[in-house]
Amino acid sequence: MTNEVRVRYAPSPTGHLHIGNARTALFNYLYARHLGGKFIIRTEDTDEKRNVAGGEESQLSYLKWLGIEWDEGADIGGDYGPYRQTERLDLYQKYVDELLERDLAYKCYMTSEELEQEREEQRANGQVPKYSGAHSNLSDEEIQQFEAEGRQPSIRFRVPKNVTYKFNDIVRGDISFDSSDFGDWVIVKKNGIPTYNFAVAIDDHLMKISHVLRGEEHISNTPKQMMIFDAFNWEPPKFGHMTLILNENRKKLSKRDEHILQFIEQYKNLGYLPEALFNFITLLGWSPVGEEELFTKQQFIEMFDPDRLSTSPAIFDPQKLKWMNNQYIKNIDFDHVVKLTLPHLIHAERLPAEMDKEQEDWALELIGLYKDQLNYGAEIVELTELFFREEIQYSEEALEVLREEQVPEVLSVFADKLEASDEFTPDAIKAEIKATQKETKQKGKKLFMPIRVATTGQVHGPELPNSIHLLGKDTVLARLRSAVEQISE
């Protein structure tokens, strides 16, 4: 084992990059960068039934989008390749042959039906199902008979008797397993493909992986991998198992949780910023010193301390992510905000794909109006709805504002002043609101709220003169007159 820190993220190309997998990649990346080590991407693609076309490319593209880069991998090569498991089958075979030769592994000819029957009998007897070892000492005659029947063998590892496997987990401290808890387990399936735990152990050794940071669901895999390391007298890496990510109801984050978006691609498509997601995901199970929550990637690299990995489950809070993304949007230049939002307005058919100068200026002013309250790019469609509908449906809260006794006078006076004005700029509109205040003797909420509700249909919103300007003079006058008619009936 080298003294150099070498960590890996090992995705299966089974689909899109999930929040949990992104966190695993991110923690490994930060750990390597913090200690000046290497971050490796290894594609674990031996489960061909679950592999999805383009799955590997998708995972890698969204890791790059998040701001994660790697030192070795299938796409860029390295000194310890190949970096796809299906391209390493010859390497695994060498170690399979050695285990068979040393009688540390053996061929098992049991059928899936026989194995299931064995498990059913164990359950019926109140036992925890595990392989009985029925084929662990077959005679040559029995082997010949099974092969004459056309049975394809799997290869099982002989689990040592009375061995305790201990490791000091980076996150959880001392963990131990007794070998008696395990039956002899399959290292090569009937189709000749090595199983996960066998291939992973071989790969981690040959790639000189020093530390393995992964989710807690892998804790039960660790002793099997340690068995392989022991069998070849190799030093195992240091293991660290991160806690679960839970939803707001403290249930395990499931891909069936439809109210929480689970995949990085979804956040990118909605107009979230990669820097905000990087920040948010890093704080799912790791905490910095102090109360600050917003950091750059470089700051995270400098301060990432594995001792601060949480021993309690992380809570995925969508509202916290929205808040965090809003903080990042406030600090990017306006051109970036436009790139984040304009495609969504076009996709919603609020704006044409090809705009003239007047339309473009109007669109930019509209986006600018909501820059500071925008949580993510696609939200611009919902926020700006009032500028694209012909009629206003007043909420009960809005109607309460319009029922106040001063409202007909305020709206009528303001409408008259707007109609008589030669200008229709935000500054001119502001001046007419002030003139309405002077004439009606109304001020504050008594003045602004009726105008806002009548023109926008909302009780809260961005700068009122700017909103009125964007709506256009004809629309605003029509809404003011209509509101006066409705409340006078």
Coordinates of C-alpha atoms in Angstrom, one line a residue:
M1 CA 0.0 0.0 0.0
T2 CA 1.4 3.4 -1.0
N3 CA 1.4 6.3 1.5
E4 CA -0.2 8.4 -1.2
V5 CA -3.9 9.1 -0.6
R6 CA -5.9 7.4 -3.4
V7 CA -9.6 7.3 -3.3
R8 CA -12.2 6.2 -5.8
Y9 CA -15.8 6.8 -6.8
A10 CA -17.1 3.7 -8.5
P11 CA -20.5 4.2 -10.2
S12 CA -22.5 1.6 -12.0
P13 CA -23.8 2.9 -15.4
T14 CA -27.4 2.1 -14.4
G15 CA -28.9 5.6 -15.0
H16 CA -28.6 9.2 -14.0
L17 CA -26.4 10.7 -11.2
H18 CA -28.4 10.4 -7.9
I19 CA -27.9 12.9 -5.1
G20 CA -26.6 10.1 -2.8
N21 CA -24.0 9.0 -5.4
A22 CA -23.0 12.6 -6.1
R23 CA -22.4 13.0 -2.3
T24 CA -20.1 9.9 -2.3
A25 CA -18.2 11.3 -5.3
L26 CA -17.9 14.7 -3.8
F27 CA -16.6 13.6 -0.4
N28 CA -14.0 11.4 -2.0
Y29 CA -13.0 14.3 -4.3
L30 CA -12.7 16.7 -1.4
Y31 CA -10.8 14.2 0.7
A32 CA -8.3 13.6 -2.1
R33 CA -7.8 17.3 -2.9
H34 CA -7.5 18.3 0.8
L35 CA -4.7 15.8 1.3
G36 CA -3.0 16.3 -2.1
G37 CA -4.0 12.8 -3.2
K38 CA -5.6 11.2 -6.3
F39 CA -9.3 10.9 -7.1
I40 CA -10.1 7.9 -9.4
I41 CA -13.3 7.1 -11.3
R42 CA -13.8 3.4 -11.7
T43 CA -16.9 2.1 -13.7
E44 CA -18.4 -1.0 -12.1
D45 CA -20.3 -2.3 -15.1
T46 CA -20.4 -6.1 -14.6
D47 CA -24.1 -6.2 -13.9
E48 CA -25.0 -6.0 -17.5
K49 CA -28.7 -6.4 -17.0
R50 CA -28.9 -3.1 -15.1
N51 CA -26.6 -1.1 -17.4
V52 CA -28.2 1.7 -19.3
A53 CA -27.0 2.9 -22.7
G54 CA -25.2 6.2 -22.1
G55 CA -25.3 5.7 -18.3
E56 CA -21.5 6.1 -17.9
E57 CA -21.4 9.2 -20.0
S58 CA -24.3 10.7 -18.2
Q59 CA -22.8 10.2 -14.7
L60 CA -19.5 11.7 -15.8
S61 CA -21.0 14.7 -17.5
Y62 CA -23.0 15.6 -14.4
L63 CA -20.0 15.1 -12.1
K64 CA -18.1 17.6 -14.4
W65 CA -21.1 20.0 -14.3
L66 CA -20.9 19.9 -10.5
G67 CA -17.3 21.0 -10.7
I68 CA -15.7 17.6 -9.8
E69 CA -12.7 16.6 -11.8
W70 CA -10.7 13.3 -11.5
D71 CA -7.1 12.2 -12.0
E72 CA -7.7 8.7 -13.5
G73 CA -10.7 7.1 -15.2
A74 CA -11.9 5.3 -18.3
D75 CA -12.3 8.6 -20.2
I76 CA -8.8 9.9 -19.4
G77 CA -6.8 6.8 -18.6
G78 CA -4.1 6.4 -16.0
D79 CA -1.4 4.0 -14.7
Y80 CA -3.8 1.5 -13.1
G81 CA -6.3 0.8 -15.9
P82 CA -8.4 -0.4 -17.4
Y83 CA -11.0 1.5 -15.4
R84 CA -14.1 -0.4 -16.5
Q85 CA -14.6 -3.7 -14.7
T86 CA -15.7 -5.5 -17.9
E87 CA -12.3 -4.7 -19.4
R88 CA -10.6 -6.3 -16.4
L89 CA -12.0 -9.8 -16.5
D90 CA -8.6 -11.4 -17.4
L91 CA -7.1 -9.7 -14.3
Y92 CA -9.8 -11.2 -12.0
Q93 CA -9.4 -14.7 -13.5
K94 CA -5.8 -14.8 -12.4
Y95 CA -6.9 -14.4 -8.8
V96 CA -9.8 -16.8 -9.1
D97 CA -7.5 -19.5 -10.4
E98 CA -5.1 -18.9 -7.5
L99 CA -7.9 -19.2 -4.9
L100 CA -9.2 -22.5 -6.6
E101 CA -5.6 -23.8 -6.6
R102 CA -5.2 -23.1 -2.9
D103 CA -8.6 -24.5 -2.1
L104 CA -9.7 -21.2 -0.8
A105 CA -12.5 -21.3 -3.3
Y106 CA -14.5 -24.1 -5.0
K107 CA -17.1 -24.7 -7.7
C108 CA -20.7 -25.0 -6.6
Y109 CA -23.2 -26.6 -9.0
M110 CA -26.4 -26.0 -7.0
T111 CA -29.2 -24.6 -9.1
S112 CA -31.2 -21.5 -8.2
E113 CA -34.1 -23.8 -7.3
E114 CA -32.0 -25.9 -4.9
L115 CA -30.6 -22.8 -3.3
E116 CA -34.1 -21.3 -2.8
Q117 CA -35.4 -24.5 -1.3
E118 CA -32.4 -24.5 1.1
R119 CA -33.2 -21.0 2.2
E120 CA -36.9 -21.8 2.7
E121 CA -36.0 -24.7 4.9
Q122 CA -33.7 -22.5 7.0
R123 CA -36.4 -19.8 7.4
A124 CA -38.9 -22.5 8.4
N125 CA -36.5 -23.6 11.1
G126 CA -36.1 -20.1 12.4
Q127 CA -32.6 -19.7 11.0
V128 CA -31.1 -16.8 9.1
P129 CA -30.7 -18.0 5.5
K130 CA -27.1 -18.6 4.4
Y131 CA -25.4 -21.0 2.1
S132 CA -25.0 -24.4 3.8
G133 CA -21.8 -25.5 2.1
A134 CA -23.6 -28.4 0.5
H135 CA -21.1 -28.4 -2.5
S136 CA -18.0 -27.4 -0.6
N137 CA -16.4 -30.8 -0.7
L138 CA -17.6 -32.5 -3.8
S139 CA -15.9 -35.7 -5.0
D140 CA -14.5 -35.9 -8.6
E141 CA -17.4 -38.3 -9.4
E142 CA -20.0 -35.8 -8.2
I143 CA -18.4 -33.0 -10.2
Q144 CA -18.4 -35.2 -13.3
Q145 CA -22.0 -36.1 -12.8
F146 CA -23.1 -32.4 -12.4
E147 CA -21.1 -31.4 -15.5
A148 CA -22.6 -34.3 -17.5
E149 CA -26.0 -32.9 -16.6
G150 CA -24.9 -29.6 -18.2
R151 CA -24.9 -27.7 -14.9
Q152 CA -22.8 -24.4 -14.9
P153 CA -21.0 -23.8 -11.7
S154 CA -20.6 -20.7 -9.7
I155 CA -17.4 -20.2 -7.7
R156 CA -17.7 -19.7 -3.9
F157 CA -15.1 -18.4 -1.5
R158 CA -14.5 -20.6 1.6
V159 CA -15.3 -18.4 4.5
P160 CA -12.7 -19.1 7.3
K161 CA -13.9 -20.5 10.6
N162 CA -13.9 -18.6 13.8
V163 CA -12.5 -15.4 12.5
T164 CA -13.5 -11.9 13.6
Y165 CA -13.1 -9.1 11.0
K166 CA -12.5 -5.8 12.6
F167 CA -11.9 -2.4 11.2
N168 CA -11.8 1.2 12.5
D169 CA -14.4 3.1 10.4
I170 CA -13.4 6.7 9.7
V171 CA -17.0 7.7 10.6
R172 CA -18.3 5.1 13.0
G173 CA -15.3 3.9 14.9
D174 CA -14.7 0.2 15.6
I175 CA -16.9 -2.3 13.8
S176 CA -16.6 -6.1 13.8
F177 CA -18.2 -9.1 12.2
D178 CA -17.8 -12.8 12.9
S179 CA -17.1 -15.1 10.0
S180 CA -19.8 -17.5 11.3
D181 CA -22.4 -14.9 10.2
F182 CA -21.5 -15.6 6.5
G183 CA -22.0 -18.7 4.4
D184 CA -19.5 -19.4 1.6
W185 CA -20.3 -16.6 -0.9
V186 CA -20.2 -16.5 -4.6
I187 CA -17.1 -14.7 -6.1
V188 CA -17.9 -15.7 -9.8
K189 CA -21.4 -16.1 -11.1
K190 CA -22.5 -19.0 -13.4
N191 CA -22.0 -16.7 -16.4
G192 CA -18.3 -16.3 -15.5
I193 CA -18.6 -12.7 -14.3
P194 CA -17.1 -11.8 -10.9
T195 CA -19.4 -10.6 -8.2
Y196 CA -19.2 -7.1 -6.8
N197 CA -17.4 -7.8 -3.5
F198 CA -14.7 -9.9 -5.2
A199 CA -14.0 -7.5 -8.1
V200 CA -14.0 -4.5 -5.8
A201 CA -11.4 -6.0 -3.5
I202 CA -9.1 -6.9 -6.4
D203 CA -9.5 -3.5 -8.0
D204 CA -8.9 -1.6 -4.8
H205 CA -5.7 -3.5 -4.2
L206 CA -4.4 -3.2 -7.8
M207 CA -5.3 0.4 -8.0
K208 CA -3.6 1.1 -4.7
I209 CA -6.7 2.6 -3.1
S210 CA -5.8 3.9 0.3
H211 CA -9.3 5.0 1.6
V212 CA -12.8 3.9 0.7
L213 CA -15.5 6.5 1.6
R214 CA -19.0 5.2 0.7
G215 CA -22.6 5.0 2.0
E216 CA -23.5 3.0 5.1
E217 CA -25.4 0.4 3.0
H218 CA -21.9 -1.0 2.1
I219 CA -21.0 -1.8 5.8
S220 CA -22.1 -5.4 5.4
N221 CA -20.0 -5.7 2.2
T222 CA -16.8 -4.7 4.1
P223 CA -16.1 -8.1 5.8
K224 CA -16.4 -10.0 2.5
Q225 CA -13.9 -7.6 0.9
M226 CA -11.6 -8.0 3.9
M227 CA -11.8 -11.8 3.4
I228 CA -10.3 -11.4 -0.1
F229 CA -7.6 -9.0 1.2
D230 CA -6.7 -11.6 3.9
A231 CA -6.7 -14.5 1.5
F232 CA -3.9 -12.7 -0.6
N233 CA -2.2 -11.2 2.4
W234 CA -2.9 -7.7 1.2
E235 CA -3.4 -4.6 3.4
P236 CA -7.0 -3.4 3.2
P237 CA -7.8 0.3 2.7
K238 CA -9.2 2.4 5.5
F239 CA -13.0 2.4 5.3
G240 CA -15.5 5.2 6.1
H241 CA -19.2 4.7 5.8
M242 CA -21.3 7.8 5.5
T243 CA -24.8 8.0 7.1
L244 CA -28.0 7.8 5.2
I245 CA -29.7 10.8 3.6
L246 CA -33.3 11.2 5.0
N247 CA -36.2 13.2 3.7
E248 CA -38.0 15.8 5.8
N249 CA -40.1 13.0 7.4
R250 CA -36.9 11.3 8.5
K251 CA -37.5 8.4 6.1
K252 CA -34.6 7.1 3.9
L253 CA -34.4 9.1 0.7
S254 CA -36.0 6.9 -1.8
K255 CA -36.1 7.2 -5.6
R256 CA -39.9 6.9 -5.1
D257 CA -40.0 10.2 -3.1
E258 CA -41.7 12.2 -5.8
H259 CA -41.7 15.5 -3.8
I260 CA -37.9 15.5 -3.7
L261 CA -36.0 15.7 -6.9
Q262 CA -33.4 13.0 -6.7
F263 CA -31.1 13.4 -9.7
I264 CA -28.5 16.1 -10.5
E265 CA -29.8 16.3 -14.1
Q266 CA -33.2 17.5 -12.8
Y267 CA -31.6 20.3 -10.9
K268 CA -29.5 21.4 -13.8
N269 CA -32.6 21.4 -16.1
L270 CA -34.5 23.5 -13.6
G271 CA -31.8 26.2 -13.6
Y272 CA -30.0 25.5 -10.3
L273 CA -26.4 26.5 -10.2
P274 CA -23.7 23.8 -9.9
E275 CA -21.9 25.8 -7.2
A276 CA -25.0 25.9 -5.0
L277 CA -25.5 22.1 -5.4
F278 CA -21.9 21.5 -4.6
N279 CA -22.3 23.5 -1.5
F280 CA -25.6 22.0 -0.4
I281 CA -24.5 18.4 -1.0
T282 CA -21.3 18.8 0.9
L283 CA -23.3 19.8 4.0
L284 CA -25.4 16.6 3.8
G285 CA -23.5 14.6 6.4
W286 CA -20.5 16.9 6.9
S287 CA -20.2 20.1 8.8
P288 CA -17.6 22.9 8.9
V289 CA -16.4 24.7 12.0
G290 CA -18.7 27.6 12.9
E291 CA -22.1 28.7 11.7
E292 CA -21.2 29.8 8.1
E293 CA -22.9 27.7 5.4
L294 CA -21.8 29.3 2.1
F295 CA -18.4 28.3 0.8
T296 CA -16.5 28.1 -2.5
K297 CA -15.1 24.8 -3.8
Q298 CA -11.6 25.9 -2.9
Q299 CA -12.7 26.7 0.7
F300 CA -14.2 23.3 1.0
I301 CA -11.0 21.7 -0.3
E302 CA -8.9 23.6 2.3
M303 CA -11.1 22.8 5.3
F304 CA -12.4 19.3 4.5
D305 CA -11.8 17.2 7.6
P306 CA -13.1 13.6 7.6
D307 CA -13.4 13.8 11.4
R308 CA -16.3 16.1 10.9
L309 CA -18.3 13.6 8.9
S310 CA -21.6 13.2 10.8
T311 CA -22.6 10.1 12.7
S312 CA -26.3 11.1 12.4
P313 CA -28.4 10.9 9.2
A314 CA -28.4 13.9 6.9
I315 CA -31.7 15.6 6.3
F316 CA -32.4 16.7 2.7
D317 CA -34.3 20.0 3.0
P318 CA -35.5 21.2 -0.4
Q319 CA -36.3 24.7 1.0
K320 CA -32.7 25.0 2.3
L321 CA -31.5 24.2 -1.2
K322 CA -33.7 26.8 -2.7
W323 CA -32.5 29.4 -0.2
M324 CA -28.9 28.5 -0.9
N325 CA -29.4 28.6 -4.7
N326 CA -31.0 32.0 -4.3
Q327 CA -27.9 33.3 -2.4
Y328 CA -25.7 32.2 -5.3
I329 CA -28.0 33.7 -8.0
K330 CA -27.9 37.1 -6.2
N331 CA -24.1 37.0 -6.6
I332 CA -23.8 36.1 -10.3
D333 CA -23.7 38.6 -13.1
F334 CA -26.9 39.5 -14.9
D335 CA -25.9 37.8 -18.2
H336 CA -25.7 34.5 -16.3
V337 CA -29.1 35.0 -14.8
V338 CA -30.5 35.6 -18.2
K339 CA -29.0 32.3 -19.5
L340 CA -30.5 30.6 -16.5
T341 CA -34.0 31.9 -17.0
L342 CA -34.7 33.0 -20.6
P343 CA -34.9 29.4 -22.0
H344 CA -37.6 28.6 -19.5
L345 CA -39.8 31.5 -20.6
I346 CA -39.3 30.5 -24.2
H347 CA -40.0 26.9 -23.5
A348 CA -43.3 27.9 -21.7
E349 CA -44.1 29.9 -24.8
R350 CA -44.2 33.1 -22.8
L351 CA -41.7 34.6 -25.2
P352 CA -40.8 33.8 -28.8
A353 CA -37.5 32.0 -29.6
E354 CA -36.6 34.8 -32.0
M355 CA -37.1 38.3 -30.5
D356 CA -36.7 41.8 -31.9
K357 CA -34.9 44.5 -29.9
E358 CA -38.0 45.8 -28.2
Q359 CA -39.0 42.3 -27.1
E360 CA -35.5 41.5 -25.9
D361 CA -35.3 44.7 -23.9
W362 CA -38.7 43.9 -22.3
A363 CA -37.6 40.4 -21.4
L364 CA -34.3 41.5 -19.8
E365 CA -36.2 44.1 -17.7
L366 CA -38.7 41.4 -16.7
I367 CA -35.9 39.0 -15.6
G368 CA -34.1 41.8 -13.8
L369 CA -37.2 42.6 -11.8
Y370 CA -37.1 39.1 -10.2
K371 CA -33.3 38.4 -10.0
D372 CA -33.1 38.8 -6.2
Q373 CA -36.0 36.7 -5.3
L374 CA -35.3 33.9 -7.9
N375 CA -34.7 30.5 -6.3
Y376 CA -33.9 28.7 -9.5
G377 CA -34.1 29.4 -13.2
A378 CA -37.4 27.7 -14.1
E379 CA -39.2 29.6 -11.3
I380 CA -39.2 32.7 -13.5
V381 CA -42.2 31.2 -15.3
E382 CA -44.3 31.1 -12.2
L383 CA -43.0 34.4 -10.8
T384 CA -43.8 36.4 -14.0
E385 CA -47.2 34.8 -14.7
L386 CA -49.1 38.1 -14.0
F387 CA -47.4 39.7 -17.1
F388 CA -48.8 37.1 -19.4
R389 CA -52.4 36.6 -18.4
E390 CA -55.3 38.8 -19.7
E391 CA -57.6 38.6 -16.7
I392 CA -56.9 38.7 -13.0
Q393 CA -58.5 36.3 -10.6
Y394 CA -58.4 38.1 -7.2
S395 CA -57.6 36.0 -4.1
E396 CA -59.6 36.6 -0.9
E397 CA -56.7 38.4 0.6
A398 CA -56.5 40.7 -2.5
L399 CA -60.3 41.3 -2.4
E400 CA -60.0 42.5 1.2
V401 CA -57.6 45.1 0.1
L402 CA -59.9 46.3 -2.7
R403 CA -62.9 46.5 -0.4
E404 CA -61.4 49.3 1.7
E405 CA -63.3 52.5 1.4
Q406 CA -60.5 54.7 -0.1
V407 CA -59.8 52.3 -2.9
P408 CA -62.2 53.6 -5.7
E409 CA -60.9 57.1 -5.3
V410 CA -57.2 56.0 -5.3
L411 CA -57.6 53.8 -8.4
S412 CA -59.6 56.3 -10.3
V413 CA -57.2 59.2 -9.6
F414 CA -54.2 57.1 -10.4
A415 CA -55.8 55.9 -13.7
D416 CA -56.6 59.4 -14.7
K417 CA -53.1 60.6 -14.1
L418 CA -51.5 57.7 -15.9
E419 CA -53.8 58.3 -18.9
A420 CA -52.9 62.0 -19.0
S421 CA -49.2 61.4 -18.7
D422 CA -47.0 61.6 -21.9
E423 CA -44.4 59.3 -20.3
F424 CA -44.7 55.7 -19.1
T425 CA -41.3 55.0 -17.5
P426 CA -40.8 53.7 -14.0
D427 CA -39.7 57.2 -12.8
A428 CA -42.8 58.8 -14.4
I429 CA -45.1 56.1 -12.9
K430 CA -43.5 56.7 -9.5
A431 CA -44.2 60.4 -9.9
E432 CA -47.9 59.7 -10.7
I433 CA -48.2 57.5 -7.6
K434 CA -46.8 60.5 -5.6
A435 CA -49.3 62.8 -7.3
T436 CA -52.1 60.4 -6.4
Q437 CA -51.0 60.5 -2.8
K438 CA -51.1 64.3 -2.8
E439 CA -54.5 64.5 -4.3
T440 CA -56.2 61.7 -2.3
K441 CA -54.3 62.3 1.0
Q442 CA -53.7 58.5 1.1
K443 CA -50.3 57.1 1.8
G444 CA -48.4 53.9 2.7
K445 CA -50.4 50.7 2.4
K446 CA -53.6 52.6 1.9
L447 CA -52.1 54.0 -1.3
F448 CA -49.7 51.3 -2.6
M449 CA -51.7 48.1 -1.8
P450 CA -54.8 48.9 -3.9
I451 CA -52.6 50.0 -6.8
R452 CA -50.5 46.8 -6.6
V453 CA -53.5 44.5 -6.2
A454 CA -55.5 46.1 -9.0
T455 CA -52.7 46.1 -11.5
T456 CA -50.9 42.8 -10.7
G457 CA -53.5 40.8 -8.7
Q458 CA -50.9 40.3 -6.0
V459 CA -50.4 41.6 -2.5
H460 CA -46.7 41.2 -2.6
G461 CA -44.2 41.6 -5.5
P462 CA -41.2 43.5 -6.9
E463 CA -40.9 47.2 -7.3
L464 CA -44.4 48.5 -8.2
P465 CA -43.4 51.2 -10.7
N466 CA -41.2 48.7 -12.6
S467 CA -44.0 46.1 -12.6
I468 CA -46.5 48.6 -13.9
H469 CA -44.1 49.7 -16.6
L470 CA -43.6 46.1 -17.8
L471 CA -47.3 45.5 -17.9
G472 CA -47.8 48.3 -20.4
K473 CA -50.0 51.3 -20.3
D474 CA -53.0 49.9 -22.0
T475 CA -53.1 46.7 -19.8
V476 CA -52.6 48.7 -16.6
L477 CA -55.4 51.2 -17.4
A478 CA -57.8 48.4 -18.4
R479 CA -57.1 46.6 -15.1
L480 CA -57.5 49.8 -13.0
R481 CA -60.8 50.6 -14.6
S482 CA -62.0 47.0 -14.3
A483 CA -61.1 46.9 -10.6
V484 CA -63.1 50.1 -10.0
E485 CA -66.1 48.7 -11.8
Q486 CA -66.0 45.4 -9.8
I487 CA -65.8 47.1 -6.4
S488 CA -68.5 49.6 -7.3
E489 CA -71.0 47.0 -8.2

